[in-house]
Amino acid sequence: MKISNTFNNSSTITGFILLGFPCPREGQILLFVLFSAVYLLTLMGNGSIICAVCWDQRLHTPMYILLANFSFLEIWYVTSTVPNMLANFLSDNKLISFSGCFLQFYFFFSLGSTECFFLAIMAFDRYLAICWPLHYSTLMTGRLCTNLVISCWVLGFLWFPVPIIIISQMSFCGSRIIDHFLCDPGPLLALTCARTSAMESFWAIISSLLLFIPFLCIMGSYALVLRAVLKVPSATGQRKAFSTCGSHLAVVSLFYGSVMVMYLSPTSEHDAGIQKLVTLFYSVGTPLINPVIYSLRNKDIKYALQKFLKIQK
């Protein structure tokens, strides 16, 4: 693997080098095939859920509209990293342009922010459905659902532009080599010419707020759901209530578990290998697994998918 070392002059920045997963040429080709298959399966899985919700009139409810939007988000989330990763596997210099790096930086974190907000409103939807079943249709109206979806997208894409623009205006020194498969704030700030303690603190604050505000909303919603379910006299009713939340709780656990390991664990600040693996799990692994979780645990989704496949045949 040849990596050009042509970026030592800090006055002319043409791009960065994303090391990705260094290995011999044969290993790079094997990784290319593996991640190509993962990417295609992710597109197919999330695309299938979108098609099922669109085709089946019974699924035109807030719960499934939110799920379809979440699947649409997952498609773009994985697309913000994997295509460039695939290109790097076949590239000798592993180069990404300066503008390309910061565009990836912006879209990756904006889509990740949007995912945090979507997980929160999906938990809120389950809270209304279980705790206020008789008033659910009047509380979670189509208009409210639309407003919540729009708010998630807008908030997600407005959360990080200011710090990303500030970082893009900094001067970068050294080799321009980023030991990662995407443009991440930690490795980027490490390449700046001057100390960036203020920016690191600012980034930590807004990242913590992004993680904890939706997470506390999710935990609050499920605490109220748990209290309501425990009051249900029959075991069958309790199982039915828990089953409607199981898929979402599994997705929240996978996403937040890996993200918190990444950004709240002291180890992730130093070990580039762990950093890559954890980022790979929540940015590529969870979008692949989520459709499986939702389709396996949901009879309506399975029925709609079967109906959709029959129509296509």
PDB file of C-alpha atoms in Angstrom:
ATOM      1  CA  MET A   1       0.000   0.000   0.000  1.00  0.00           C
ATOM      2  CA  LYS A   2       1.554   3.264  -1.134  1.00  0.00           C
ATOM      3  CA  ILE A   3       0.691   6.460   0.637  1.00  0.00           C
ATOM      4  CA  SER A   4       1.998   9.684  -0.756  1.00  0.00           C
ATOM      5  CA  ASN A   5       3.597  12.032   1.781  1.00  0.00           C
ATOM      6  CA  THR A   6       3.029  15.255  -0.156  1.00  0.00           C
ATOM      7  CA  PHE A   7       1.171  17.301   2.430  1.00  0.00           C
ATOM      8  CA  ASN A   8       3.856  18.797   4.628  1.00  0.00           C
ATOM      9  CA  ASN A   9       3.361  22.414   3.586  1.00  0.00           C
ATOM     10  CA  SER A  10       0.611  23.862   5.767  1.00  0.00           C
ATOM     11  CA  SER A  11       0.020  26.793   3.404  1.00  0.00           C
ATOM     12  CA  THR A  12      -1.431  24.648   0.617  1.00  0.00           C
ATOM     13  CA  ILE A  13      -3.999  22.135   1.784  1.00  0.00           C
ATOM     14  CA  THR A  14      -5.256  19.841  -0.950  1.00  0.00           C
ATOM     15  CA  GLY A  15      -6.638  17.043   1.173  1.00  0.00           C
ATOM     16  CA  PHE A  16      -6.167  14.411   3.839  1.00  0.00           C
ATOM     17  CA  ILE A  17      -5.165  10.754   3.813  1.00  0.00           C
ATOM     18  CA  LEU A  18      -7.658   8.355   5.402  1.00  0.00           C
ATOM     19  CA  LEU A  19      -5.680   5.306   6.480  1.00  0.00           C
ATOM     20  CA  GLY A  20      -8.809   3.218   6.989  1.00  0.00           C
ATOM     21  CA  PHE A  21      -7.835  -0.405   7.675  1.00  0.00           C
ATOM     22  CA  PRO A  22      -4.202  -0.830   6.549  1.00  0.00           C
ATOM     23  CA  CYS A  23      -3.431  -4.297   5.193  1.00  0.00           C
ATOM     24  CA  PRO A  24      -1.945  -5.939   2.064  1.00  0.00           C
ATOM     25  CA  ARG A  25      -3.620  -5.480  -1.330  1.00  0.00           C
ATOM     26  CA  GLU A  26      -5.385  -8.846  -1.112  1.00  0.00           C
ATOM     27  CA  GLY A  27      -6.872  -7.844   2.259  1.00  0.00           C
ATOM     28  CA  GLN A  28      -8.066  -4.533   0.837  1.00  0.00           C
ATOM     29  CA  ILE A  29      -9.893  -6.359  -1.973  1.00  0.00           C
ATOM     30  CA  LEU A  30     -11.455  -8.782   0.541  1.00  0.00           C
ATOM     31  CA  LEU A  31     -12.641  -5.813   2.651  1.00  0.00           C
ATOM     32  CA  PHE A  32     -14.018  -4.173  -0.481  1.00  0.00           C
ATOM     33  CA  VAL A  33     -16.117  -7.251  -1.275  1.00  0.00           C
ATOM     34  CA  LEU A  34     -17.256  -7.617   2.358  1.00  0.00           C
ATOM     35  CA  PHE A  35     -18.337  -3.993   2.790  1.00  0.00           C
ATOM     36  CA  SER A  36     -19.934  -3.906  -0.652  1.00  0.00           C
ATOM     37  CA  ALA A  37     -22.143  -6.811   0.414  1.00  0.00           C
ATOM     38  CA  VAL A  38     -22.927  -5.130   3.762  1.00  0.00           C
ATOM     39  CA  TYR A  39     -23.809  -1.878   1.987  1.00  0.00           C
ATOM     40  CA  LEU A  40     -26.122  -3.586  -0.507  1.00  0.00           C
ATOM     41  CA  LEU A  41     -27.847  -5.599   2.257  1.00  0.00           C
ATOM     42  CA  THR A  42     -28.331  -2.390   4.261  1.00  0.00           C
ATOM     43  CA  LEU A  43     -29.906  -0.632   1.285  1.00  0.00           C
ATOM     44  CA  MET A  44     -32.143  -3.620   0.573  1.00  0.00           C
ATOM     45  CA  GLY A  45     -33.212  -4.103   4.206  1.00  0.00           C
ATOM     46  CA  ASN A  46     -34.078  -0.485   4.911  1.00  0.00           C
ATOM     47  CA  GLY A  47     -35.513  -0.010   1.423  1.00  0.00           C
ATOM     48  CA  SER A  48     -37.805  -3.003   1.990  1.00  0.00           C
ATOM     49  CA  ILE A  49     -39.247  -1.425   5.137  1.00  0.00           C
ATOM     50  CA  ILE A  50     -39.881   1.847   3.278  1.00  0.00           C
ATOM     51  CA  CYS A  51     -41.615  -0.027   0.434  1.00  0.00           C
ATOM     52  CA  ALA A  52     -43.693  -2.106   2.863  1.00  0.00           C
ATOM     53  CA  VAL A  53     -44.943   0.996   4.688  1.00  0.00           C
ATOM     54  CA  CYS A  54     -45.700   2.798   1.425  1.00  0.00           C
ATOM     55  CA  TRP A  55     -47.544  -0.156  -0.155  1.00  0.00           C
ATOM     56  CA  ASP A  56     -49.617  -1.351   2.812  1.00  0.00           C
ATOM     57  CA  GLN A  57     -52.386   1.067   3.768  1.00  0.00           C
ATOM     58  CA  ARG A  58     -52.642  -0.546   7.217  1.00  0.00           C
ATOM     59  CA  LEU A  59     -49.158   0.746   8.008  1.00  0.00           C
ATOM     60  CA  HIS A  60     -50.020   4.382   7.307  1.00  0.00           C
ATOM     61  CA  THR A  61     -49.946   5.130  11.040  1.00  0.00           C
ATOM     62  CA  PRO A  62     -47.556   7.359  13.037  1.00  0.00           C
ATOM     63  CA  MET A  63     -45.553   4.391  14.363  1.00  0.00           C
ATOM     64  CA  TYR A  64     -44.774   3.043  10.892  1.00  0.00           C
ATOM     65  CA  ILE A  65     -44.377   6.459   9.280  1.00  0.00           C
ATOM     66  CA  LEU A  66     -41.672   7.163  11.856  1.00  0.00           C
ATOM     67  CA  LEU A  67     -40.124   3.751  11.140  1.00  0.00           C
ATOM     68  CA  ALA A  68     -40.085   4.422   7.377  1.00  0.00           C
ATOM     69  CA  ASN A  69     -38.419   7.791   7.955  1.00  0.00           C
ATOM     70  CA  PHE A  70     -35.907   6.112  10.265  1.00  0.00           C
ATOM     71  CA  SER A  71     -35.087   3.544   7.572  1.00  0.00           C
ATOM     72  CA  PHE A  72     -34.690   6.343   5.014  1.00  0.00           C
ATOM     73  CA  LEU A  73     -32.307   8.051   7.448  1.00  0.00           C
ATOM     74  CA  GLU A  74     -30.304   4.832   7.900  1.00  0.00           C
ATOM     75  CA  ILE A  75     -29.799   4.552   4.136  1.00  0.00           C
ATOM     76  CA  TRP A  76     -28.245   8.019   3.983  1.00  0.00           C
ATOM     77  CA  TYR A  77     -26.320   7.513   7.223  1.00  0.00           C
ATOM     78  CA  VAL A  78     -24.475   4.485   5.877  1.00  0.00           C
ATOM     79  CA  THR A  79     -24.078   6.197   2.487  1.00  0.00           C
ATOM     80  CA  SER A  80     -22.183   9.063   4.134  1.00  0.00           C
ATOM     81  CA  THR A  81     -19.255   6.734   4.896  1.00  0.00           C
ATOM     82  CA  VAL A  82     -19.286   3.415   3.034  1.00  0.00           C
ATOM     83  CA  PRO A  83     -18.968   4.539  -0.634  1.00  0.00           C
ATOM     84  CA  ASN A  84     -15.853   6.574   0.201  1.00  0.00           C
ATOM     85  CA  MET A  85     -14.543   3.649   2.266  1.00  0.00           C
ATOM     86  CA  LEU A  86     -15.028   1.331  -0.730  1.00  0.00           C
ATOM     87  CA  ALA A  87     -13.176   3.744  -3.010  1.00  0.00           C
ATOM     88  CA  ASN A  88     -10.307   3.892  -0.496  1.00  0.00           C
ATOM     89  CA  PHE A  89      -9.975   0.105  -0.446  1.00  0.00           C
ATOM     90  CA  LEU A  90      -9.115   0.216  -4.163  1.00  0.00           C
ATOM     91  CA  SER A  91      -7.021   3.381  -3.961  1.00  0.00           C
ATOM     92  CA  ASP A  92      -3.252   3.556  -3.529  1.00  0.00           C
ATOM     93  CA  ASN A  93      -3.032   7.031  -1.979  1.00  0.00           C
ATOM     94  CA  LYS A  94      -6.225   6.925   0.220  1.00  0.00           C
ATOM     95  CA  LEU A  95      -6.716  10.632  -0.484  1.00  0.00           C
ATOM     96  CA  ILE A  96      -9.865  12.610   0.310  1.00  0.00           C
ATOM     97  CA  SER A  97     -10.101  16.248  -0.705  1.00  0.00           C
ATOM     98  CA  PHE A  98     -10.312  18.989   1.922  1.00  0.00           C
ATOM     99  CA  SER A  99     -13.887  19.899   0.923  1.00  0.00           C
ATOM    100  CA  GLY A 100     -14.852  16.220   0.618  1.00  0.00           C
ATOM    101  CA  CYS A 101     -13.540  15.532   4.111  1.00  0.00           C
ATOM    102  CA  PHE A 102     -15.550  18.311   5.722  1.00  0.00           C
ATOM    103  CA  LEU A 103     -18.670  17.489   3.722  1.00  0.00           C
ATOM    104  CA  GLN A 104     -18.444  13.922   4.979  1.00  0.00           C
ATOM    105  CA  PHE A 105     -17.783  15.264   8.486  1.00  0.00           C
ATOM    106  CA  TYR A 106     -20.926  17.426   8.315  1.00  0.00           C
ATOM    107  CA  PHE A 107     -23.298  14.857   6.819  1.00  0.00           C
ATOM    108  CA  PHE A 108     -22.095  11.985   9.012  1.00  0.00           C
ATOM    109  CA  PHE A 109     -22.623  13.919  12.245  1.00  0.00           C
ATOM    110  CA  SER A 110     -25.819  15.618  11.061  1.00  0.00           C
ATOM    111  CA  LEU A 111     -27.374  12.289  10.127  1.00  0.00           C
ATOM    112  CA  GLY A 112     -26.183  10.792  13.413  1.00  0.00           C
ATOM    113  CA  SER A 113     -27.771  13.717  15.276  1.00  0.00           C
ATOM    114  CA  THR A 114     -31.014  13.187  13.378  1.00  0.00           C
ATOM    115  CA  GLU A 115     -30.949   9.516  14.401  1.00  0.00           C
ATOM    116  CA  CYS A 116     -30.727  10.510  18.094  1.00  0.00           C
ATOM    117  CA  PHE A 117     -33.797  12.724  17.724  1.00  0.00           C
ATOM    118  CA  PHE A 118     -35.730  10.061  15.793  1.00  0.00           C
ATOM    119  CA  LEU A 119     -35.063   7.470  18.485  1.00  0.00           C
ATOM    120  CA  ALA A 120     -36.436   9.939  21.050  1.00  0.00           C
ATOM    121  CA  ILE A 121     -39.688  10.688  19.197  1.00  0.00           C
ATOM    122  CA  MET A 122     -40.197   6.982  18.452  1.00  0.00           C
ATOM    123  CA  ALA A 123     -39.988   6.348  22.209  1.00  0.00           C
ATOM    124  CA  PHE A 124     -42.449   9.218  22.776  1.00  0.00           C
ATOM    125  CA  ASP A 125     -44.819   7.621  20.257  1.00  0.00           C
ATOM    126  CA  ARG A 126     -44.687   4.296  22.146  1.00  0.00           C
ATOM    127  CA  TYR A 127     -45.336   6.149  25.408  1.00  0.00           C
ATOM    128  CA  LEU A 128     -48.499   7.718  23.987  1.00  0.00           C
ATOM    129  CA  ALA A 129     -49.671   4.422  22.470  1.00  0.00           C
ATOM    130  CA  ILE A 130     -49.264   2.434  25.707  1.00  0.00           C
ATOM    131  CA  CYS A 131     -50.009   5.005  28.392  1.00  0.00           C
ATOM    132  CA  TRP A 132     -52.840   6.805  26.568  1.00  0.00           C
ATOM    133  CA  PRO A 133     -54.330   4.137  24.259  1.00  0.00           C
ATOM    134  CA  LEU A 134     -57.838   5.637  24.161  1.00  0.00           C
ATOM    135  CA  HIS A 135     -56.531   9.112  23.307  1.00  0.00           C
ATOM    136  CA  TYR A 136     -53.620   8.031  21.074  1.00  0.00           C
ATOM    137  CA  SER A 137     -55.315   8.854  17.755  1.00  0.00           C
ATOM    138  CA  THR A 138     -56.268  12.321  18.956  1.00  0.00           C
ATOM    139  CA  LEU A 139     -52.868  13.016  20.545  1.00  0.00           C
ATOM    140  CA  MET A 140     -50.561  11.629  17.849  1.00  0.00           C
ATOM    141  CA  THR A 141     -52.264  13.176  14.831  1.00  0.00           C
ATOM    142  CA  GLY A 142     -50.883  13.140  11.315  1.00  0.00           C
ATOM    143  CA  ARG A 143     -49.983  16.806  11.661  1.00  0.00           C
ATOM    144  CA  LEU A 144     -48.070  16.269  14.912  1.00  0.00           C
ATOM    145  CA  CYS A 145     -46.262  13.278  13.405  1.00  0.00           C
ATOM    146  CA  THR A 146     -45.242  15.366  10.366  1.00  0.00           C
ATOM    147  CA  ASN A 147     -44.066  18.220  12.577  1.00  0.00           C
ATOM    148  CA  LEU A 148     -42.003  15.833  14.710  1.00  0.00           C
ATOM    149  CA  VAL A 149     -40.379  14.294  11.630  1.00  0.00           C
ATOM    150  CA  ILE A 150     -39.516  17.716  10.181  1.00  0.00           C
ATOM    151  CA  SER A 151     -38.169  18.876  13.556  1.00  0.00           C
ATOM    152  CA  CYS A 152     -35.853  15.857  13.742  1.00  0.00           C
ATOM    153  CA  TRP A 153     -34.348  16.562  10.325  1.00  0.00           C
ATOM    154  CA  VAL A 154     -34.005  20.306  10.928  1.00  0.00           C
ATOM    155  CA  LEU A 155     -32.500  19.970  14.418  1.00  0.00           C
ATOM    156  CA  GLY A 156     -30.159  17.225  13.249  1.00  0.00           C
ATOM    157  CA  PHE A 157     -28.749  19.312  10.422  1.00  0.00           C
ATOM    158  CA  LEU A 158     -28.494  22.502  12.513  1.00  0.00           C
ATOM    159  CA  TRP A 159     -26.689  20.935  15.494  1.00  0.00           C
ATOM    160  CA  PHE A 160     -23.109  20.784  14.180  1.00  0.00           C
ATOM    161  CA  PRO A 161     -22.543  23.275  11.298  1.00  0.00           C
ATOM    162  CA  VAL A 162     -21.032  26.047  13.450  1.00  0.00           C
ATOM    163  CA  PRO A 163     -18.231  23.961  15.062  1.00  0.00           C
ATOM    164  CA  ILE A 164     -17.548  22.161  11.774  1.00  0.00           C
ATOM    165  CA  ILE A 165     -17.170  25.478   9.936  1.00  0.00           C
ATOM    166  CA  ILE A 166     -14.825  26.735  12.689  1.00  0.00           C
ATOM    167  CA  ILE A 167     -12.689  23.585  12.473  1.00  0.00           C
ATOM    168  CA  SER A 168     -12.535  23.888   8.666  1.00  0.00           C
ATOM    169  CA  GLN A 169     -11.068  27.397   9.033  1.00  0.00           C
ATOM    170  CA  MET A 170      -8.192  26.216  11.247  1.00  0.00           C
ATOM    171  CA  SER A 171      -4.640  25.740   9.972  1.00  0.00           C
ATOM    172  CA  PHE A 172      -3.461  22.146   9.646  1.00  0.00           C
ATOM    173  CA  CYS A 173       0.172  21.036   9.950  1.00  0.00           C
ATOM    174  CA  GLY A 174       2.080  17.807   9.564  1.00  0.00           C
ATOM    175  CA  SER A 175       1.441  14.795   7.375  1.00  0.00           C
ATOM    176  CA  ARG A 176      -2.375  15.213   6.959  1.00  0.00           C
ATOM    177  CA  ILE A 177      -2.728  11.508   7.760  1.00  0.00           C
ATOM    178  CA  ILE A 178      -5.968  10.601   9.585  1.00  0.00           C
ATOM    179  CA  ASP A 179      -5.821   7.171  11.210  1.00  0.00           C
ATOM    180  CA  HIS A 180      -9.504   6.494  10.619  1.00  0.00           C
ATOM    181  CA  PHE A 181     -11.870   5.482   7.804  1.00  0.00           C
ATOM    182  CA  LEU A 182     -13.807   8.780   7.997  1.00  0.00           C
ATOM    183  CA  CYS A 183     -13.208  12.424   8.857  1.00  0.00           C
ATOM    184  CA  ASP A 184     -13.701  12.496  12.623  1.00  0.00           C
ATOM    185  CA  PRO A 185     -13.196  15.534  14.922  1.00  0.00           C
ATOM    186  CA  GLY A 186     -10.604  13.856  17.167  1.00  0.00           C
ATOM    187  CA  PRO A 187      -8.036  13.037  14.446  1.00  0.00           C
ATOM    188  CA  LEU A 188      -8.759  16.331  12.634  1.00  0.00           C
ATOM    189  CA  LEU A 189      -8.187  18.474  15.728  1.00  0.00           C
ATOM    190  CA  ALA A 190      -4.972  16.540  16.382  1.00  0.00           C
ATOM    191  CA  LEU A 191      -3.646  17.807  13.016  1.00  0.00           C
ATOM    192  CA  THR A 192      -4.237  21.515  13.721  1.00  0.00           C
ATOM    193  CA  CYS A 193      -1.185  23.740  14.075  1.00  0.00           C
ATOM    194  CA  ALA A 194      -2.249  25.335  17.387  1.00  0.00           C
ATOM    195  CA  ARG A 195      -3.729  23.961  20.587  1.00  0.00           C
ATOM    196  CA  THR A 196      -7.511  23.631  20.307  1.00  0.00           C
ATOM    197  CA  SER A 197      -8.576  23.153  23.932  1.00  0.00           C
ATOM    198  CA  ALA A 198     -11.507  25.560  23.593  1.00  0.00           C
ATOM    199  CA  MET A 199     -12.828  23.813  20.481  1.00  0.00           C
ATOM    200  CA  GLU A 200     -12.338  20.380  22.047  1.00  0.00           C
ATOM    201  CA  SER A 201     -14.329  21.505  25.098  1.00  0.00           C
ATOM    202  CA  PHE A 202     -17.048  23.065  22.934  1.00  0.00           C
ATOM    203  CA  TRP A 203     -17.308  19.895  20.838  1.00  0.00           C
ATOM    204  CA  ALA A 204     -17.510  17.742  23.969  1.00  0.00           C
ATOM    205  CA  ILE A 205     -20.316  19.922  25.366  1.00  0.00           C
ATOM    206  CA  ILE A 206     -22.511  19.924  22.253  1.00  0.00           C
ATOM    207  CA  SER A 207     -21.877  16.194  21.689  1.00  0.00           C
ATOM    208  CA  SER A 208     -22.838  15.423  25.291  1.00  0.00           C
ATOM    209  CA  LEU A 209     -26.003  17.511  24.997  1.00  0.00           C
ATOM    210  CA  LEU A 210     -26.884  15.742  21.761  1.00  0.00           C
ATOM    211  CA  LEU A 211     -26.429  12.341  23.347  1.00  0.00           C
ATOM    212  CA  PHE A 212     -28.004  12.941  26.738  1.00  0.00           C
ATOM    213  CA  ILE A 213     -31.052  15.089  25.920  1.00  0.00           C
ATOM    214  CA  PRO A 214     -32.654  12.494  23.566  1.00  0.00           C
ATOM    215  CA  PHE A 215     -31.396   9.639  25.773  1.00  0.00           C
ATOM    216  CA  LEU A 216     -33.055  11.097  28.871  1.00  0.00           C
ATOM    217  CA  CYS A 217     -36.276  11.563  26.865  1.00  0.00           C
ATOM    218  CA  ILE A 218     -36.099   7.909  25.816  1.00  0.00           C
ATOM    219  CA  MET A 219     -35.442   6.713  29.352  1.00  0.00           C
ATOM    220  CA  GLY A 220     -38.221   8.942  30.721  1.00  0.00           C
ATOM    221  CA  SER A 221     -40.699   7.629  28.144  1.00  0.00           C
ATOM    222  CA  TYR A 222     -39.871   4.011  28.906  1.00  0.00           C
ATOM    223  CA  ALA A 223     -39.957   4.576  32.667  1.00  0.00           C
ATOM    224  CA  LEU A 224     -43.548   5.789  32.274  1.00  0.00           C
ATOM    225  CA  VAL A 225     -44.295   2.881  29.920  1.00  0.00           C
ATOM    226  CA  LEU A 226     -42.896   0.396  32.453  1.00  0.00           C
ATOM    227  CA  ARG A 227     -44.991   1.906  35.235  1.00  0.00           C
ATOM    228  CA  ALA A 228     -48.120   1.675  33.077  1.00  0.00           C
ATOM    229  CA  VAL A 229     -47.400  -1.901  31.934  1.00  0.00           C
ATOM    230  CA  LEU A 230     -46.826  -3.150  35.479  1.00  0.00           C
ATOM    231  CA  LYS A 231     -50.342  -1.958  36.325  1.00  0.00           C
ATOM    232  CA  VAL A 232     -51.836  -4.202  33.617  1.00  0.00           C
ATOM    233  CA  PRO A 233     -53.449  -7.145  35.464  1.00  0.00           C
ATOM    234  CA  SER A 234     -52.961  -9.862  32.825  1.00  0.00           C
ATOM    235  CA  ALA A 235     -49.592 -11.340  31.827  1.00  0.00           C
ATOM    236  CA  THR A 236     -50.782 -11.474  28.203  1.00  0.00           C
ATOM    237  CA  GLY A 237     -51.453  -7.736  28.210  1.00  0.00           C
ATOM    238  CA  GLN A 238     -48.022  -7.054  29.687  1.00  0.00           C
ATOM    239  CA  ARG A 239     -46.299  -9.210  27.055  1.00  0.00           C
ATOM    240  CA  LYS A 240     -48.192  -7.473  24.263  1.00  0.00           C
ATOM    241  CA  ALA A 241     -47.233  -4.038  25.594  1.00  0.00           C
ATOM    242  CA  PHE A 242     -43.565  -5.012  25.978  1.00  0.00           C
ATOM    243  CA  SER A 243     -43.474  -6.564  22.497  1.00  0.00           C
ATOM    244  CA  THR A 244     -44.414  -3.238  20.899  1.00  0.00           C
ATOM    245  CA  CYS A 245     -41.366  -1.640  22.561  1.00  0.00           C
ATOM    246  CA  GLY A 246     -38.883  -4.504  22.246  1.00  0.00           C
ATOM    247  CA  SER A 247     -37.604  -3.689  18.767  1.00  0.00           C
ATOM    248  CA  HIS A 248     -37.118  -0.010  19.520  1.00  0.00           C
ATOM    249  CA  LEU A 249     -35.356  -0.756  22.819  1.00  0.00           C
ATOM    250  CA  ALA A 250     -32.993  -3.152  21.021  1.00  0.00           C
ATOM    251  CA  VAL A 251     -32.120  -0.486  18.431  1.00  0.00           C
ATOM    252  CA  VAL A 252     -31.620   2.169  21.142  1.00  0.00           C
ATOM    253  CA  SER A 253     -29.343  -0.191  23.080  1.00  0.00           C
ATOM    254  CA  LEU A 254     -27.194  -0.986  20.042  1.00  0.00           C
ATOM    255  CA  PHE A 255     -26.850   2.619  18.886  1.00  0.00           C
ATOM    256  CA  TYR A 256     -26.444   4.384  22.227  1.00  0.00           C
ATOM    257  CA  GLY A 257     -24.314   1.606  23.703  1.00  0.00           C
ATOM    258  CA  SER A 258     -21.710   1.890  20.941  1.00  0.00           C
ATOM    259  CA  VAL A 259     -21.855   5.703  20.677  1.00  0.00           C
ATOM    260  CA  MET A 260     -21.364   6.137  24.434  1.00  0.00           C
ATOM    261  CA  VAL A 261     -18.425   3.710  24.381  1.00  0.00           C
ATOM    262  CA  MET A 262     -16.978   5.837  21.587  1.00  0.00           C
ATOM    263  CA  TYR A 263     -17.425   9.292  23.085  1.00  0.00           C
ATOM    264  CA  LEU A 264     -17.573   8.704  26.857  1.00  0.00           C
ATOM    265  CA  SER A 265     -14.936   6.007  27.315  1.00  0.00           C
ATOM    266  CA  PRO A 266     -11.375   7.229  28.096  1.00  0.00           C
ATOM    267  CA  THR A 267      -9.952   4.291  26.108  1.00  0.00           C
ATOM    268  CA  SER A 268     -11.486   5.526  22.848  1.00  0.00           C
ATOM    269  CA  GLU A 269      -9.461   8.745  23.098  1.00  0.00           C
ATOM    270  CA  HIS A 270      -6.172   6.876  22.693  1.00  0.00           C
ATOM    271  CA  ASP A 271      -6.678   3.588  20.854  1.00  0.00           C
ATOM    272  CA  ALA A 272      -7.239   4.174  17.134  1.00  0.00           C
ATOM    273  CA  GLY A 273      -8.121   0.511  16.560  1.00  0.00           C
ATOM    274  CA  ILE A 274     -10.948   0.540  19.114  1.00  0.00           C
ATOM    275  CA  GLN A 275     -12.097   3.906  17.766  1.00  0.00           C
ATOM    276  CA  LYS A 276     -12.429   2.485  14.260  1.00  0.00           C
ATOM    277  CA  LEU A 277     -14.214  -0.687  15.354  1.00  0.00           C
ATOM    278  CA  VAL A 278     -16.752   1.092  17.562  1.00  0.00           C
ATOM    279  CA  THR A 279     -17.428   3.729  14.882  1.00  0.00           C
ATOM    280  CA  LEU A 280     -17.790   0.944  12.332  1.00  0.00           C
ATOM    281  CA  PHE A 281     -20.362  -0.799  14.523  1.00  0.00           C
ATOM    282  CA  TYR A 282     -22.712   2.159  15.032  1.00  0.00           C
ATOM    283  CA  SER A 283     -22.232   3.687  11.564  1.00  0.00           C
ATOM    284  CA  VAL A 284     -22.338   0.504   9.446  1.00  0.00           C
ATOM    285  CA  GLY A 285     -23.405  -2.359  11.703  1.00  0.00           C
ATOM    286  CA  THR A 286     -26.546  -0.872  13.254  1.00  0.00           C
ATOM    287  CA  PRO A 287     -28.083   0.272   9.919  1.00  0.00           C
ATOM    288  CA  LEU A 288     -27.620  -3.324   8.717  1.00  0.00           C
ATOM    289  CA  ILE A 289     -29.096  -4.923  11.853  1.00  0.00           C
ATOM    290  CA  ASN A 290     -32.029  -2.534  12.440  1.00  0.00           C
ATOM    291  CA  PRO A 291     -34.258  -3.790   9.577  1.00  0.00           C
ATOM    292  CA  VAL A 292     -33.753  -7.354  10.796  1.00  0.00           C
ATOM    293  CA  ILE A 293     -34.762  -6.384  14.339  1.00  0.00           C
ATOM    294  CA  TYR A 294     -37.887  -4.546  13.215  1.00  0.00           C
ATOM    295  CA  SER A 295     -39.005  -7.143  10.675  1.00  0.00           C
ATOM    296  CA  LEU A 296     -38.409 -10.207  12.874  1.00  0.00           C
ATOM    297  CA  ARG A 297     -40.292  -8.818  15.861  1.00  0.00           C
ATOM    298  CA  ASN A 298     -43.174  -7.191  14.006  1.00  0.00           C
ATOM    299  CA  LYS A 299     -45.945  -9.277  12.397  1.00  0.00           C
ATOM    300  CA  ASP A 300     -47.378  -6.303  10.505  1.00  0.00           C
ATOM    301  CA  ILE A 301     -44.029  -5.545   8.854  1.00  0.00           C
ATOM    302  CA  LYS A 302     -43.496  -9.233   7.968  1.00  0.00           C
ATOM    303  CA  TYR A 303     -46.983  -9.477   6.458  1.00  0.00           C
ATOM    304  CA  ALA A 304     -46.521  -6.239   4.496  1.00  0.00           C
ATOM    305  CA  LEU A 305     -43.137  -7.414   3.175  1.00  0.00           C
ATOM    306  CA  GLN A 306     -44.623 -10.736   2.075  1.00  0.00           C
ATOM    307  CA  LYS A 307     -47.494  -8.892   0.364  1.00  0.00           C
ATOM    308  CA  PHE A 308     -45.063  -6.516  -1.338  1.00  0.00           C
ATOM    309  CA  LEU A 309     -42.876  -9.396  -2.598  1.00  0.00           C
ATOM    310  CA  LYS A 310     -45.931 -11.226  -3.976  1.00  0.00           C
ATOM    311  CA  ILE A 311     -46.983  -8.082  -5.866  1.00  0.00           C
ATOM    312  CA  GLN A 312     -43.497  -7.772  -7.350  1.00  0.00           C
ATOM    313  CA  LYS A 313     -43.536 -11.402  -8.486  1.00  0.00           C
TER     314      LYS A 313
END
